[in-house]
JSON list of C-alpha atoms in Angstrom, two decimals:
[
{"chain": "R", "resi": 96, "resn": "MET", "atom": "CA", "xyz": [23.91, 29.07, -34.76]},
{"chain": "R", "resi": 97, "resn": "GLY", "atom": "CA", "xyz": [23.80, 25.76, -36.60]},
{"chain": "R", "resi": 98, "resn": "ARG", "atom": "CA", "xyz": [20.57, 23.95, -37.23]},
{"chain": "R", "resi": 99, "resn": "ASN", "atom": "CA", "xyz": [21.56, 20.96, -35.06]},
{"chain": "R", "resi": 100, "resn": "ARG", "atom": "CA", "xyz": [22.58, 23.18, -32.17]},
{"chain": "R", "resi": 101, "resn": "PHE", "atom": "CA", "xyz": [19.30, 25.08, -32.37]},
{"chain": "R", "resi": 102, "resn": "ALA", "atom": "CA", "xyz": [17.30, 21.82, -32.38]},
{"chain": "R", "resi": 103, "resn": "PHE", "atom": "CA", "xyz": [19.30, 20.57, -29.36]},
{"chain": "R", "resi": 104, "resn": "LEU", "atom": "CA", "xyz": [18.70, 23.80, -27.41]},
{"chain": "R", "resi": 105, "resn": "LEU", "atom": "CA", "xyz": [15.01, 23.78, -28.28]},
{"chain": "R", "resi": 106, "resn": "ALA", "atom": "CA", "xyz": [14.64, 20.14, -27.19]},
{"chain": "R", "resi": 107, "resn": "ALA", "atom": "CA", "xyz": [16.56, 20.77, -23.95]},
{"chain": "R", "resi": 108, "resn": "THR", "atom": "CA", "xyz": [14.42, 23.81, -23.15]},
{"chain": "R", "resi": 109, "resn": "LEU", "atom": "CA", "xyz": [11.16, 21.93, -23.80]},
{"chain": "R", "resi": 110, "resn": "MET", "atom": "CA", "xyz": [12.31, 18.99, -21.64]},
{"chain": "R", "resi": 111, "resn": "ALA", "atom": "CA", "xyz": [13.25, 21.35, -18.81]},
{"chain": "R", "resi": 112, "resn": "MET", "atom": "CA", "xyz": [9.87, 23.07, -19.01]},
{"chain": "R", "resi": 113, "resn": "GLY", "atom": "CA", "xyz": [8.09, 19.70, -18.93]},
{"chain": "R", "resi": 114, "resn": "ALA", "atom": "CA", "xyz": [10.11, 18.51, -15.93]},
{"chain": "R", "resi": 115, "resn": "ALA", "atom": "CA", "xyz": [9.26, 21.66, -14.00]},
{"chain": "R", "resi": 116, "resn": "ALA", "atom": "CA", "xyz": [5.54, 21.24, -14.73]},
{"chain": "R", "resi": 117, "resn": "ASP", "atom": "CA", "xyz": [5.58, 17.57, -13.73]},
{"chain": "R", "resi": 118, "resn": "ALA", "atom": "CA", "xyz": [7.22, 18.32, -10.40]},
{"chain": "R", "resi": 119, "resn": "ALA", "atom": "CA", "xyz": [4.60, 20.85, -9.29]},
{"chain": "R", "resi": 120, "resn": "ASP", "atom": "CA", "xyz": [2.56, 20.04, -6.20]},
{"chain": "R", "resi": 121, "resn": "LEU", "atom": "CA", "xyz": [-1.17, 19.53, -6.66]},
{"chain": "R", "resi": 122, "resn": "ALA", "atom": "CA", "xyz": [-4.17, 18.89, -4.44]},
{"chain": "R", "resi": 123, "resn": "ILE", "atom": "CA", "xyz": [-7.19, 17.25, -6.06]},
{"chain": "R", "resi": 124, "resn": "THR", "atom": "CA", "xyz": [-10.05, 18.22, -3.75]},
{"chain": "R", "resi": 125, "resn": "GLY", "atom": "CA", "xyz": [-13.69, 17.33, -3.19]},
{"chain": "R", "resi": 126, "resn": "ALA", "atom": "CA", "xyz": [-13.75, 14.17, -5.30]},
{"chain": "R", "resi": 127, "resn": "ARG", "atom": "CA", "xyz": [-15.07, 10.76, -4.44]},
{"chain": "R", "resi": 128, "resn": "VAL", "atom": "CA", "xyz": [-11.94, 8.56, -4.33]},
{"chain": "R", "resi": 129, "resn": "VAL", "atom": "CA", "xyz": [-12.08, 4.81, -4.86]},
{"chain": "R", "resi": 130, "resn": "PRO", "atom": "CA", "xyz": [-8.67, 3.69, -3.55]},
{"chain": "R", "resi": 131, "resn": "SER", "atom": "CA", "xyz": [-9.06, 0.02, -4.49]},
{"chain": "R", "resi": 132, "resn": "PRO", "atom": "CA", "xyz": [-11.76, -2.50, -5.34]},
{"chain": "R", "resi": 133, "resn": "GLN", "atom": "CA", "xyz": [-11.71, -3.81, -1.77]},
{"chain": "R", "resi": 134, "resn": "ASP", "atom": "CA", "xyz": [-11.84, -0.47, 0.07]},
{"chain": "R", "resi": 135, "resn": "GLU", "atom": "CA", "xyz": [-14.78, 1.82, 0.70]},
{"chain": "R", "resi": 136, "resn": "ALA", "atom": "CA", "xyz": [-14.95, 4.99, -1.37]},
{"chain": "R", "resi": 137, "resn": "ILE", "atom": "CA", "xyz": [-13.75, 8.17, 0.33]},
{"chain": "R", "resi": 138, "resn": "GLU", "atom": "CA", "xyz": [-16.24, 11.01, -0.03]},
{"chain": "R", "resi": 139, "resn": "ASP", "atom": "CA", "xyz": [-15.06, 14.65, -0.14]},
{"chain": "R", "resi": 140, "resn": "ALA", "atom": "CA", "xyz": [-11.50, 13.44, -0.49]},
{"chain": "R", "resi": 141, "resn": "VAL", "atom": "CA", "xyz": [-8.15, 15.07, -1.09]},
{"chain": "R", "resi": 142, "resn": "VAL", "atom": "CA", "xyz": [-5.41, 13.52, -3.19]},
{"chain": "R", "resi": 143, "resn": "LEU", "atom": "CA", "xyz": [-2.17, 15.35, -2.47]},
{"chain": "R", "resi": 144, "resn": "VAL", "atom": "CA", "xyz": [0.54, 15.05, -5.11]},
{"chain": "R", "resi": 145, "resn": "SER", "atom": "CA", "xyz": [4.01, 16.20, -4.16]},
{"chain": "R", "resi": 146, "resn": "ASP", "atom": "CA", "xyz": [7.05, 16.09, -6.41]},
{"chain": "R", "resi": 147, "resn": "GLY", "atom": "CA", "xyz": [5.17, 13.98, -8.94]},
{"chain": "R", "resi": 148, "resn": "ARG", "atom": "CA", "xyz": [4.09, 11.30, -6.44]},
{"chain": "R", "resi": 149, "resn": "ILE", "atom": "CA", "xyz": [0.92, 10.72, -4.43]},
{"chain": "R", "resi": 150, "resn": "ALA", "atom": "CA", "xyz": [1.81, 11.90, -0.93]},
{"chain": "R", "resi": 151, "resn": "ALA", "atom": "CA", "xyz": [-1.55, 11.54, 0.82]},
{"chain": "R", "resi": 152, "resn": "VAL", "atom": "CA", "xyz": [-5.13, 10.42, 0.23]},
{"chain": "R", "resi": 153, "resn": "GLY", "atom": "CA", "xyz": [-7.96, 10.92, 2.69]},
{"chain": "R", "resi": 154, "resn": "ARG", "atom": "CA", "xyz": [-10.97, 12.90, 3.75]},
{"chain": "R", "resi": 155, "resn": "ALA", "atom": "CA", "xyz": [-10.68, 16.66, 3.42]},
{"chain": "R", "resi": 156, "resn": "ALA", "atom": "CA", "xyz": [-10.72, 17.02, 7.21]},
{"chain": "R", "resi": 157, "resn": "GLU", "atom": "CA", "xyz": [-7.75, 14.63, 7.52]},
{"chain": "R", "resi": 158, "resn": "VAL", "atom": "CA", "xyz": [-5.34, 15.77, 4.79]},
{"chain": "R", "resi": 159, "resn": "VAL", "atom": "CA", "xyz": [-3.51, 19.05, 5.23]},
{"chain": "R", "resi": 160, "resn": "VAL", "atom": "CA", "xyz": [-2.97, 20.88, 1.95]},
{"chain": "R", "resi": 161, "resn": "PRO", "atom": "CA", "xyz": [0.21, 22.98, 2.23]},
{"chain": "R", "resi": 162, "resn": "ALA", "atom": "CA", "xyz": [-0.16, 26.70, 1.59]},
{"chain": "R", "resi": 163, "resn": "GLY", "atom": "CA", "xyz": [0.53, 27.64, -2.00]},
{"chain": "R", "resi": 164, "resn": "THR", "atom": "CA", "xyz": [-0.34, 24.21, -3.41]},
{"chain": "R", "resi": 165, "resn": "ARG", "atom": "CA", "xyz": [-2.29, 24.40, -6.66]},
{"chain": "R", "resi": 166, "resn": "GLN", "atom": "CA", "xyz": [-5.78, 22.96, -6.15]},
{"chain": "R", "resi": 167, "resn": "LEU", "atom": "CA", "xyz": [-7.99, 21.21, -8.65]},
{"chain": "R", "resi": 168, "resn": "ASP", "atom": "CA", "xyz": [-11.68, 21.29, -7.67]},
{"chain": "R", "resi": 169, "resn": "ALA", "atom": "CA", "xyz": [-13.02, 17.82, -8.44]},
{"chain": "R", "resi": 170, "resn": "ARG", "atom": "CA", "xyz": [-16.41, 18.05, -6.71]},
{"chain": "R", "resi": 171, "resn": "GLY", "atom": "CA", "xyz": [-18.86, 15.75, -8.44]},
{"chain": "R", "resi": 172, "resn": "LYS", "atom": "CA", "xyz": [-16.03, 13.71, -9.99]},
{"chain": "R", "resi": 173, "resn": "VAL", "atom": "CA", "xyz": [-14.61, 10.28, -9.17]},
{"chain": "R", "resi": 174, "resn": "VAL", "atom": "CA", "xyz": [-10.91, 9.47, -8.85]},
{"chain": "R", "resi": 175, "resn": "LEU", "atom": "CA", "xyz": [-9.88, 5.85, -9.32]},
{"chain": "R", "resi": 176, "resn": "ALA", "atom": "CA", "xyz": [-6.63, 4.34, -8.13]},
{"chain": "R", "resi": 177, "resn": "GLY", "atom": "CA", "xyz": [-5.87, 3.05, -11.62]},
{"chain": "R", "resi": 178, "resn": "PHE", "atom": "CA", "xyz": [-7.17, 0.91, -14.40]},
{"chain": "R", "resi": 179, "resn": "TRP", "atom": "CA", "xyz": [-8.34, -2.42, -13.03]},
{"chain": "R", "resi": 180, "resn": "ASN", "atom": "CA", "xyz": [-8.57, -5.36, -15.37]},
{"chain": "R", "resi": 181, "resn": "SER", "atom": "CA", "xyz": [-7.69, -3.18, -18.30]},
{"chain": "R", "resi": 182, "resn": "HIS", "atom": "CA", "xyz": [-5.80, -6.03, -19.95]},
{"chain": "R", "resi": 183, "resn": "VAL", "atom": "CA", "xyz": [-7.03, -9.60, -19.65]},
{"chain": "R", "resi": 184, "resn": "HIS", "atom": "CA", "xyz": [-6.73, -12.83, -21.54]},
{"chain": "R", "resi": 185, "resn": "LEU", "atom": "CA", "xyz": [-9.87, -14.95, -21.69]},
{"chain": "R", "resi": 186, "resn": "LEU", "atom": "CA", "xyz": [-8.04, -18.26, -21.79]},
{"chain": "R", "resi": 187, "resn": "GLY", "atom": "CA", "xyz": [-9.35, -20.06, -18.69]},
{"chain": "R", "resi": 188, "resn": "PRO", "atom": "CA", "xyz": [-11.57, -23.13, -18.64]},
{"chain": "R", "resi": 189, "resn": "ALA", "atom": "CA", "xyz": [-14.71, -20.98, -18.54]},
{"chain": "R", "resi": 190, "resn": "TYR", "atom": "CA", "xyz": [-13.89, -19.69, -22.06]},
{"chain": "R", "resi": 191, "resn": "ARG", "atom": "CA", "xyz": [-13.03, -22.97, -23.79]},
{"chain": "R", "resi": 192, "resn": "ASN", "atom": "CA", "xyz": [-15.35, -23.47, -26.73]},
{"chain": "R", "resi": 193, "resn": "ALA", "atom": "CA", "xyz": [-16.81, -20.02, -26.11]},
{"chain": "R", "resi": 194, "resn": "GLY", "atom": "CA", "xyz": [-18.33, -19.98, -29.58]},
{"chain": "R", "resi": 195, "resn": "ARG", "atom": "CA", "xyz": [-20.57, -22.90, -28.64]},
{"chain": "R", "resi": 196, "resn": "LEU", "atom": "CA", "xyz": [-21.62, -21.71, -25.18]},
{"chain": "R", "resi": 197, "resn": "PRO", "atom": "CA", "xyz": [-24.88, -19.85, -24.53]},
{"chain": "R", "resi": 198, "resn": "ALA", "atom": "CA", "xyz": [-24.45, -16.07, -24.43]},
{"chain": "R", "resi": 199, "resn": "GLY", "atom": "CA", "xyz": [-26.04, -15.90, -20.99]},
{"chain": "R", "resi": 200, "resn": "GLN", "atom": "CA", "xyz": [-23.45, -18.27, -19.55]},
{"chain": "R", "resi": 201, "resn": "LEU", "atom": "CA", "xyz": [-20.58, -16.23, -20.98]},
{"chain": "R", "resi": 202, "resn": "GLU", "atom": "CA", "xyz": [-22.14, -13.00, -19.76]},
{"chain": "R", "resi": 203, "resn": "ALA", "atom": "CA", "xyz": [-22.51, -14.40, -16.24]},
{"chain": "R", "resi": 204, "resn": "THR", "atom": "CA", "xyz": [-18.87, -15.51, -16.21]},
{"chain": "R", "resi": 205, "resn": "LEU", "atom": "CA", "xyz": [-17.65, -12.12, -17.41]},
{"chain": "R", "resi": 206, "resn": "ARG", "atom": "CA", "xyz": [-19.75, -10.27, -14.85]},
{"chain": "R", "resi": 207, "resn": "GLU", "atom": "CA", "xyz": [-18.50, -12.52, -12.05]},
{"chain": "R", "resi": 208, "resn": "GLN", "atom": "CA", "xyz": [-14.85, -12.16, -12.98]},
{"chain": "R", "resi": 209, "resn": "TYR", "atom": "CA", "xyz": [-14.67, -8.56, -14.20]},
{"chain": "R", "resi": 210, "resn": "GLY", "atom": "CA", "xyz": [-17.84, -6.73, -13.25]},
{"chain": "R", "resi": 211, "resn": "ARG", "atom": "CA", "xyz": [-17.24, -5.99, -9.57]},
{"chain": "R", "resi": 212, "resn": "TRP", "atom": "CA", "xyz": [-15.57, -2.65, -10.22]}
]
């Protein structure tokens, strides 16, 4: 078997194994889920992932976990919907001449705009 053919077969096998693992169903159970900055946190929640996508989120009493689904015990943990404000540009009027503004004023602006979550 040629070297290129072996490398191709190895790569194809590894990709197939990765795809199978990604498609597995999963239930994240017992966590505190914060679905969005505007919504209340869900205590003792279940996040059900099916075929690589979030299929359901809710209280444990409301979400049915199908038999045979792999479960991840997340009691005492927090699940967030995603990264909020993970990339920002501080270009607005509040940041003009930032080097000359008092630190307290800048801190207050940052807390107001980005500190809610």
